[in-house]
Amino acid sequence: MSAPAGRRGRRPGSSADTRLAILESARASFAERGYAGTTIRAVAGAAGVDAALVHHYFGSKDDLFLAALALPVDPRVVLAPALEGGIDGAAERFLRVFLSVWDDPEMQLPLLGLVRSVLDPGGVELLRSGFVPIILLPIGQALRIDHPEHRMPLLASQVIGLIMTRYVIRLEPIASMTADDVVATFAPTLQRYLAGDLPIEGD
Amino acid sequence: MSAPAGRRGRRPGSSADTRLAILESARASFAERGYAGTTIRAVAGAAGVDAALVHHYFGSKDDLFLAALALPVDPRVVLAPALEGGIDGAAERFLRVFLSVWDDPEMQLPLLGLVRSVLDPGGVELLRSGFVPIILLPIGQALRIDHPEHRMPLLASQVIGLIMTRYVIRLEPIASMTADDVVATFAPTLQRYLAGDLPIEGD
DNA sequence: GTCTATAAATCGATAGAC
DNA sequence: GTCTATCGATTTATAGAC
């Protein structure tokens, strides 16, 4: 049953208010204590609700984290098709999904807002303890590459550089390159990071 | 202003005060109007001195820009040896100089300060209109690569990603890699951007 | 001193009552 | 929609064996 549109003045304790209270509490906690440092119980407590409610509204802790980040898309959903098909051509498939999201004008503003927040206090810790283990590593595991904890950060280094040059600094000619040229330019780099020869100990 | 009113050993209008006044005026102008938008005359005027004095203290506009950036080193100086020897191995030579500077603990704080200022208002414009033409392109020209205006930004994209992951986010294992491993990992990428096959029109 | 085993506490997540 | 109860897994702390 969906609520009738146009209804205002919800009573206290209704779903929208509770959901928002949880979300704000989560944002504050993630920003202050990082991903690992925030507990569902603490978020629930700060929002004045029970811990089970957090799961009821947001599912897992990972889902709550993604909701708190205000990502315009769920990377796990849009990337899912690119993760099938094995390691061959994985870099190109990844890049095409990446470009379809970042080149979408509607997505750019919220995404750029996220990028800027990385340099805020706690943003780095959030990236390291939250984004990496719940976004980056699962991608590597889905691709079944070896040493994902070593190779995915390398991929991240070039992707971050691409984000900075193409979307933040808008450095030419990268900023104006067609999607095909971006793929032709960067896919070989990413493919090598995913599956090429690298100095990895104990391999 | 850190100088107390009155005497400091030098009379008012002496070289140290004038130099500093020019430098602060230049910083304000570069930050507000970008590299191309600031003129030596305007900097001099805001500092209350003659334009010729700016050249007397700082040499060229490029030198003034570098001084205003408060770079702990002059990239043109430290990179000079790496630019000799032709294109073979240029990526590795570049990376070794890069690491010798960025891995120096004394350099990191001012360099990281610069990185953070990039996302401030005007910082992006400063990077695009200042850093690129007077730092990045001259490096490419010294290396005598073809299409430096196309290839150097590609190099920049991976170097920026390296800076972000190794020094800003401190993402493992990149943050703890030895210099040799950094070179072995990233030099092939940079070498391809400098001299490898790329989708460049009219080549 | 180092390692291992086990106990205690905490957390994420689910099921079901109201 | 909200909460109680509880499971299973992970982490932390402690104790004992070598």
Coordinates of C-alpha atoms (C1' of nucleotides) in Angstrom, one line a residue:
Chain A
M1 CA 0.0 0.0 0.0
S2 CA 1.5 3.3 -1.0
A3 CA 0.7 6.5 0.8
P4 CA -1.6 9.0 -1.1
A5 CA 0.4 11.7 -2.7
G6 CA 0.2 15.2 -1.4
R7 CA -0.2 14.2 2.2
R8 CA 1.6 16.5 4.6
G9 CA 2.0 16.9 8.3
R10 CA 2.9 13.3 9.1
R11 CA 2.4 12.4 12.7
P12 CA 5.6 12.0 14.8
G13 CA 7.1 8.6 14.6
S14 CA 5.9 8.0 11.1
S15 CA 8.1 6.1 8.6
A16 CA 9.5 9.0 6.7
D17 CA 10.7 10.8 9.9
T18 CA 12.2 7.7 11.3
R19 CA 13.9 6.8 8.1
L20 CA 15.4 10.2 7.9
A21 CA 16.5 10.3 11.5
I22 CA 18.3 7.0 11.0
L23 CA 19.9 8.3 7.8
E24 CA 21.2 11.4 9.4
S25 CA 22.4 9.6 12.4
A26 CA 24.2 7.2 10.1
R27 CA 25.8 10.0 8.1
A28 CA 27.1 11.6 11.3
S29 CA 28.5 8.4 12.6
F30 CA 30.2 7.3 9.4
A31 CA 31.7 10.7 9.0
E32 CA 33.0 10.8 12.6
R33 CA 34.0 7.3 13.3
G34 CA 34.4 5.7 9.8
Y35 CA 32.7 2.7 8.5
A36 CA 34.3 0.1 10.8
G37 CA 33.8 2.4 13.8
T38 CA 30.1 2.8 13.5
T39 CA 27.7 0.2 14.7
I40 CA 24.1 -0.4 13.8
R41 CA 23.3 -0.2 17.5
A42 CA 25.0 3.2 17.9
V43 CA 23.2 4.6 14.8
A44 CA 19.9 3.3 16.1
G45 CA 20.5 4.7 19.6
A46 CA 21.4 8.1 18.3
A47 CA 18.3 8.1 16.2
G48 CA 16.2 7.1 19.2
V49 CA 15.0 3.8 17.7
D50 CA 15.7 0.1 17.9
A51 CA 18.5 -1.5 16.0
A52 CA 16.2 -3.8 14.2
L53 CA 14.5 -0.8 12.6
V54 CA 17.7 0.1 10.9
H55 CA 17.8 -3.2 9.2
H56 CA 14.1 -2.9 8.4
Y57 CA 14.6 0.3 6.5
F58 CA 18.0 -0.1 5.0
G59 CA 18.8 -3.8 5.0
S60 CA 22.5 -4.5 5.7
K61 CA 25.1 -2.2 7.1
D62 CA 26.6 -1.9 3.6
D63 CA 23.3 -0.8 2.2
L64 CA 23.0 1.8 5.0
F65 CA 26.5 3.0 4.1
L66 CA 25.7 3.4 0.5
A67 CA 22.4 5.2 1.4
A68 CA 24.4 7.6 3.7
L69 CA 26.8 8.3 0.9
A70 CA 23.9 9.5 -1.2
L71 CA 25.3 7.8 -4.3
P72 CA 22.9 8.4 -7.2
V73 CA 23.3 4.8 -8.2
D74 CA 24.2 1.5 -6.5
P75 CA 27.5 0.5 -8.0
R76 CA 26.9 -3.1 -7.1
V77 CA 23.8 -3.0 -9.3
V78 CA 25.1 -1.2 -12.4
L79 CA 28.3 -3.1 -12.3
A80 CA 26.8 -6.5 -12.0
P81 CA 26.5 -7.2 -15.8
A82 CA 30.1 -6.1 -16.3
L83 CA 31.3 -8.6 -13.7
E84 CA 30.1 -11.5 -15.7
G85 CA 32.1 -12.9 -18.6
G86 CA 35.4 -13.6 -16.9
I87 CA 38.6 -11.6 -16.9
D88 CA 38.9 -11.2 -20.6
G89 CA 37.8 -7.8 -21.6
A90 CA 36.8 -7.0 -18.0
A91 CA 38.6 -3.6 -18.0
E92 CA 36.7 -2.5 -21.1
R93 CA 33.3 -3.7 -19.7
F94 CA 34.1 -1.9 -16.4
L95 CA 35.0 1.3 -18.2
R96 CA 31.9 1.3 -20.3
V97 CA 29.7 1.1 -17.2
F98 CA 31.8 3.7 -15.4
L99 CA 31.4 6.1 -18.3
S100 CA 27.7 5.5 -18.7
V101 CA 27.3 6.7 -15.1
W102 CA 29.8 9.5 -15.0
D103 CA 29.0 10.9 -18.4
D104 CA 25.4 11.2 -17.4
P105 CA 24.8 14.9 -16.7
E106 CA 22.3 14.0 -14.0
M107 CA 24.8 12.0 -12.1
Q108 CA 27.7 14.3 -12.3
L109 CA 26.7 16.8 -9.6
P110 CA 26.1 14.3 -6.8
L111 CA 29.2 12.4 -7.8
L112 CA 31.4 15.4 -7.8
G113 CA 30.0 16.4 -4.5
L114 CA 31.2 13.0 -3.2
V115 CA 34.6 13.5 -4.6
R116 CA 35.0 16.8 -2.9
S117 CA 33.9 15.4 0.4
V118 CA 36.7 13.0 0.3
L119 CA 39.2 15.6 1.3
D120 CA 37.0 16.7 4.2
P121 CA 38.0 15.6 7.7
G122 CA 37.2 11.9 7.9
G123 CA 36.5 11.5 4.3
V124 CA 39.8 9.7 3.6
E125 CA 39.1 7.3 6.4
L126 CA 35.7 6.7 5.1
L127 CA 37.0 5.9 1.7
R128 CA 39.6 3.6 3.0
S129 CA 37.5 1.7 5.5
G130 CA 34.2 1.9 3.8
F131 CA 34.4 2.3 0.0
V132 CA 37.3 -0.1 -0.5
P133 CA 36.0 -3.1 1.4
I134 CA 32.4 -2.9 0.3
I135 CA 32.7 -1.6 -3.2
L136 CA 36.2 -2.2 -4.6
L137 CA 37.1 -5.6 -3.2
P138 CA 33.7 -7.2 -4.0
I139 CA 34.2 -6.1 -7.6
G140 CA 37.6 -7.9 -7.6
Q141 CA 36.1 -10.9 -6.0
A142 CA 33.3 -11.1 -8.6
L143 CA 35.9 -10.9 -11.4
R144 CA 37.7 -13.7 -9.7
I145 CA 41.1 -12.0 -10.2
D146 CA 43.9 -13.2 -8.0
H147 CA 45.2 -10.9 -5.3
P148 CA 42.2 -8.6 -5.5
E149 CA 43.3 -6.7 -2.4
H150 CA 46.5 -5.9 -4.4
R151 CA 45.2 -5.3 -7.9
M152 CA 41.9 -3.5 -7.2
P153 CA 43.7 -0.5 -5.5
L154 CA 45.8 -0.2 -8.7
L155 CA 42.7 -0.1 -10.8
A156 CA 41.4 2.5 -8.3
S157 CA 44.5 4.6 -8.8
Q158 CA 43.9 5.0 -12.5
V159 CA 40.2 5.4 -12.2
I160 CA 40.6 8.1 -9.6
G161 CA 43.1 9.8 -11.9
L162 CA 40.6 9.6 -14.7
I163 CA 37.9 11.1 -12.5
M164 CA 40.1 13.9 -11.4
T165 CA 41.3 14.8 -14.9
R166 CA 38.1 14.2 -16.9
Y167 CA 35.5 15.5 -14.4
V168 CA 37.1 17.6 -11.7
I169 CA 39.9 19.4 -13.4
R170 CA 38.4 19.0 -16.9
L171 CA 41.8 18.7 -18.4
E172 CA 41.9 18.5 -22.2
P173 CA 41.9 16.4 -24.2
I174 CA 40.7 13.9 -21.6
A175 CA 37.7 15.9 -20.7
S176 CA 36.4 15.9 -24.3
M177 CA 37.4 12.4 -25.3
T178 CA 34.7 10.2 -26.7
A179 CA 33.8 7.1 -24.7
D180 CA 35.5 4.9 -27.3
D181 CA 38.7 6.9 -27.0
V182 CA 38.6 6.7 -23.2
V183 CA 38.2 3.0 -23.4
A184 CA 41.0 2.6 -26.0
T185 CA 43.3 4.7 -23.9
F186 CA 42.7 3.4 -20.4
A187 CA 41.4 -0.2 -20.8
P188 CA 44.9 -1.6 -21.5
T189 CA 46.1 0.0 -18.3
L190 CA 43.3 -1.3 -16.2
Q191 CA 43.5 -4.7 -17.8
R192 CA 47.1 -5.0 -16.9
Y193 CA 46.3 -4.0 -13.3
L194 CA 43.6 -6.7 -13.2
A195 CA 45.4 -9.6 -14.8
G196 CA 48.8 -8.6 -16.1
D197 CA 52.4 -9.0 -14.8
L198 CA 53.0 -7.0 -11.6
P199 CA 55.4 -7.1 -8.7
I200 CA 53.3 -9.1 -6.4
E201 CA 55.0 -11.1 -3.7
G202 CA 54.2 -14.7 -3.1
D203 CA 52.5 -15.2 -6.4
Chain B
M1 CA 50.8 39.8 8.4
S2 CA 53.3 38.5 10.8
A3 CA 55.5 41.6 10.8
P4 CA 55.0 43.7 14.0
A5 CA 54.7 47.4 13.5
G6 CA 57.8 49.3 13.8
R7 CA 61.3 48.0 13.5
R8 CA 62.5 44.6 12.6
G9 CA 66.0 45.5 11.6
R10 CA 64.9 46.7 8.2
R11 CA 63.3 49.9 7.4
P12 CA 59.8 49.9 5.9
G13 CA 59.8 49.2 2.2
S14 CA 62.8 47.1 2.4
S15 CA 63.3 44.0 0.2
A16 CA 61.8 41.4 2.5
D17 CA 58.6 43.3 3.0
T18 CA 58.2 44.2 -0.6
R19 CA 58.9 40.6 -1.7
L20 CA 56.3 39.3 0.6
A21 CA 53.8 41.9 -0.4
I22 CA 54.2 40.9 -4.0
L23 CA 54.0 37.3 -3.2
E24 CA 50.7 37.6 -1.3
S25 CA 49.3 39.8 -4.0
A26 CA 50.2 37.2 -6.5
R27 CA 48.7 34.4 -4.5
A28 CA 45.4 36.3 -4.2
S29 CA 45.3 37.1 -7.8
F30 CA 46.2 33.6 -9.1
A31 CA 43.6 32.1 -6.7
E32 CA 40.9 34.5 -7.8
R33 CA 41.5 35.0 -11.5
G34 CA 43.6 32.0 -12.5
Y35 CA 47.0 32.0 -14.1
A36 CA 45.9 33.6 -17.4
G37 CA 43.7 36.1 -15.7
T38 CA 46.4 37.7 -13.6
T39 CA 48.8 40.3 -14.9
I40 CA 52.1 41.3 -13.6
R41 CA 50.9 44.9 -13.6
A42 CA 47.8 44.0 -11.5
V43 CA 49.9 42.1 -9.0
A44 CA 52.3 45.0 -8.7
G45 CA 49.5 47.5 -8.4
A46 CA 47.8 45.5 -5.6
A47 CA 51.2 45.3 -3.8
G48 CA 51.8 49.0 -4.2
V49 CA 55.0 48.6 -6.2
D50 CA 56.1 49.0 -9.8
A51 CA 55.7 46.1 -12.2
A52 CA 59.4 46.1 -12.8
L53 CA 60.0 45.1 -9.2
V54 CA 58.0 42.0 -9.7
H55 CA 60.3 40.8 -12.4
H56 CA 63.3 42.0 -10.3
Y57 CA 62.3 39.7 -7.4
F58 CA 60.7 36.8 -9.2
G59 CA 61.9 36.7 -12.8
S60 CA 59.3 35.5 -15.2
K61 CA 55.5 35.2 -14.6
D62 CA 56.0 31.4 -14.5
D63 CA 58.6 31.8 -11.7
L64 CA 56.2 34.0 -9.8
F65 CA 53.5 31.4 -10.3
L66 CA 55.7 28.7 -8.9
A67 CA 56.7 30.9 -6.0
A68 CA 53.1 31.6 -5.2
L69 CA 52.2 27.9 -5.2
A70 CA 54.8 27.6 -2.4
L71 CA 56.1 24.4 -4.0
P72 CA 58.9 23.0 -1.8
V73 CA 60.9 22.3 -4.9
D74 CA 61.1 23.6 -8.5
P75 CA 59.9 20.8 -10.6
R76 CA 61.7 22.1 -13.6
V77 CA 65.0 21.8 -11.7
V78 CA 64.6 18.4 -10.1
L79 CA 63.2 16.9 -13.3
A80 CA 65.9 18.3 -15.6
P81 CA 68.2 15.2 -15.3
A82 CA 65.3 12.9 -15.9
L83 CA 64.4 14.7 -19.1
E84 CA 67.7 13.8 -20.7
G85 CA 68.4 10.5 -22.3
G86 CA 65.5 10.3 -24.7
I87 CA 62.2 8.6 -24.6
D88 CA 63.5 5.1 -23.7
G89 CA 63.1 4.6 -20.0
A90 CA 61.7 8.1 -19.6
A91 CA 58.7 6.9 -17.5
E92 CA 61.0 5.2 -15.0
R93 CA 63.3 8.2 -14.7
F94 CA 60.4 10.4 -14.2
L95 CA 58.9 8.1 -11.5
R96 CA 62.2 7.9 -9.6
V97 CA 62.4 11.7 -9.4
F98 CA 58.8 11.9 -8.5
L99 CA 59.2 9.4 -5.7
S100 CA 62.4 11.0 -4.4
V101 CA 60.4 14.2 -3.9
W102 CA 57.0 12.8 -2.7
D103 CA 58.5 10.2 -0.4
D104 CA 60.6 12.8 1.4
P105 CA 58.8 13.4 4.7
E106 CA 59.8 17.1 4.7
M107 CA 58.1 17.6 1.3
Q108 CA 54.9 15.8 2.0
L109 CA 53.1 18.4 4.1
P110 CA 53.5 21.3 1.7
L111 CA 52.7 19.0 -1.3
L112 CA 49.6 17.7 0.4
G113 CA 48.5 21.2 1.2
L114 CA 48.7 22.0 -2.5
V115 CA 46.7 19.0 -3.4
R116 CA 43.9 20.0 -1.0
S117 CA 43.9 23.5 -2.4
V118 CA 43.1 22.1 -5.8
L119 CA 39.5 21.5 -4.8
D120 CA 39.1 25.0 -3.4
P121 CA 37.4 27.6 -5.5
G122 CA 39.6 28.6 -8.3
G123 CA 42.1 25.8 -7.7
V124 CA 40.9 23.8 -10.6
E125 CA 41.2 26.7 -12.9
L126 CA 44.7 27.4 -11.5
L127 CA 45.8 23.8 -12.3
R128 CA 44.3 23.9 -15.8
S129 CA 45.6 27.3 -16.8
G130 CA 48.8 27.4 -14.8
F131 CA 50.2 24.1 -13.9
V132 CA 49.6 22.4 -17.1
P133 CA 51.2 24.9 -19.6
I134 CA 54.1 25.8 -17.5
I135 CA 55.0 22.5 -15.8
L136 CA 53.4 19.6 -17.7
L137 CA 53.8 20.7 -21.3
P138 CA 57.4 21.7 -20.9
I139 CA 58.2 18.3 -19.5
G140 CA 56.7 16.7 -22.6
Q141 CA 58.6 19.1 -24.9
A142 CA 61.8 18.3 -23.2
L143 CA 61.2 14.6 -23.7
R144 CA 60.5 15.3 -27.3
I145 CA 57.5 13.1 -27.4
D146 CA 55.0 13.6 -30.1
H147 CA 51.6 15.1 -29.3
P148 CA 52.7 16.3 -25.8
E149 CA 49.5 18.2 -25.4
H150 CA 47.7 14.9 -25.7
R151 CA 50.0 12.5 -24.0
M152 CA 51.1 14.5 -21.0
P153 CA 47.6 14.8 -19.6
L154 CA 47.4 11.1 -19.8
L155 CA 50.5 10.8 -17.8
A156 CA 49.0 13.3 -15.4
S157 CA 45.9 11.2 -15.0
Q158 CA 47.9 8.3 -13.6
V159 CA 50.3 10.4 -11.6
I160 CA 47.4 12.2 -10.0
G161 CA 45.8 8.8 -9.2
L162 CA 49.1 7.7 -7.7
I163 CA 49.3 10.8 -5.5
M164 CA 45.7 10.4 -4.4
T165 CA 46.0 6.7 -3.5
R166 CA 49.6 6.7 -2.1
Y167 CA 49.7 10.0 -0.3
V168 CA 46.2 11.3 0.3
I169 CA 44.0 8.3 0.8
R170 CA 47.0 6.1 1.8
L171 CA 45.4 3.1 0.3
E172 CA 47.2 -0.2 0.8
P173 CA 49.2 -1.7 -0.7
I174 CA 50.1 1.3 -2.7
A175 CA 50.8 3.5 0.3
S176 CA 53.4 1.0 1.6
M177 CA 55.0 -0.1 -1.7
T178 CA 58.7 0.3 -2.1
A179 CA 59.9 2.7 -4.7
D180 CA 61.0 -0.2 -6.9
D181 CA 57.6 -1.7 -6.8
V182 CA 56.0 1.6 -7.6
V183 CA 58.2 1.9 -10.6
A184 CA 57.6 -1.7 -11.7
T185 CA 53.9 -1.2 -11.4
F186 CA 53.4 2.2 -12.9
A187 CA 56.3 2.8 -15.3
P188 CA 54.8 0.6 -18.0
T189 CA 51.6 2.6 -17.8
L190 CA 53.3 5.9 -18.1
Q191 CA 55.7 4.7 -20.8
R192 CA 52.7 3.7 -22.9
Y193 CA 51.1 7.1 -22.4
L194 CA 54.4 8.8 -23.4
A195 CA 55.2 6.8 -26.4
G196 CA 52.9 3.8 -26.9
D197 CA 49.9 3.2 -29.2
L198 CA 47.0 5.5 -28.4
P199 CA 43.9 6.7 -30.2
I200 CA 45.4 10.0 -31.4
E201 CA 43.9 11.5 -34.4
G202 CA 46.1 12.6 -37.3
D203 CA 49.1 10.7 -36.1
Chain C
dG1 C1' 58.6 -15.2 25.5
dT2 C1' 55.6 -17.1 22.0
dC3 C1' 51.9 -19.5 20.6
dT4 C1' 47.3 -21.6 21.2
dA5 C1' 42.9 -22.4 23.2
dT6 C1' 39.0 -20.9 25.1
dA7 C1' 35.9 -17.6 27.3
dA8 C1' 33.5 -13.2 27.1
dA9 C1' 31.7 -9.4 24.7
dT10 C1' 30.0 -7.3 20.6
dC11 C1' 28.1 -7.0 16.3
dG12 C1' 25.3 -7.9 12.1
dA13 C1' 21.3 -10.0 10.9
dT14 C1' 16.7 -12.6 11.1
dA15 C1' 12.2 -14.1 12.9
dG16 C1' 8.2 -13.2 15.1
dA17 C1' 5.0 -10.8 18.5
dC18 C1' 2.2 -6.8 19.2
Chain D
dG1 C1' 5.9 0.2 12.2
dT2 C1' 8.1 -1.0 16.1
dC3 C1' 10.2 -3.8 19.3
dT4 C1' 11.9 -8.3 21.8
dA5 C1' 14.4 -12.3 21.4
dT6 C1' 18.0 -14.8 19.6
dC7 C1' 21.3 -17.0 16.3
dG8 C1' 25.9 -17.1 14.1
dA9 C1' 30.0 -14.9 13.3
dT10 C1' 33.8 -11.9 14.5
dT11 C1' 36.6 -9.7 17.7
dT12 C1' 38.9 -9.1 22.3
dA13 C1' 40.7 -10.8 26.5
dT14 C1' 42.5 -14.1 29.3
dA15 C1' 44.8 -18.3 30.6
dG16 C1' 47.6 -22.0 30.2
dA17 C1' 51.1 -25.1 27.5
dC18 C1' 55.4 -25.3 25.5

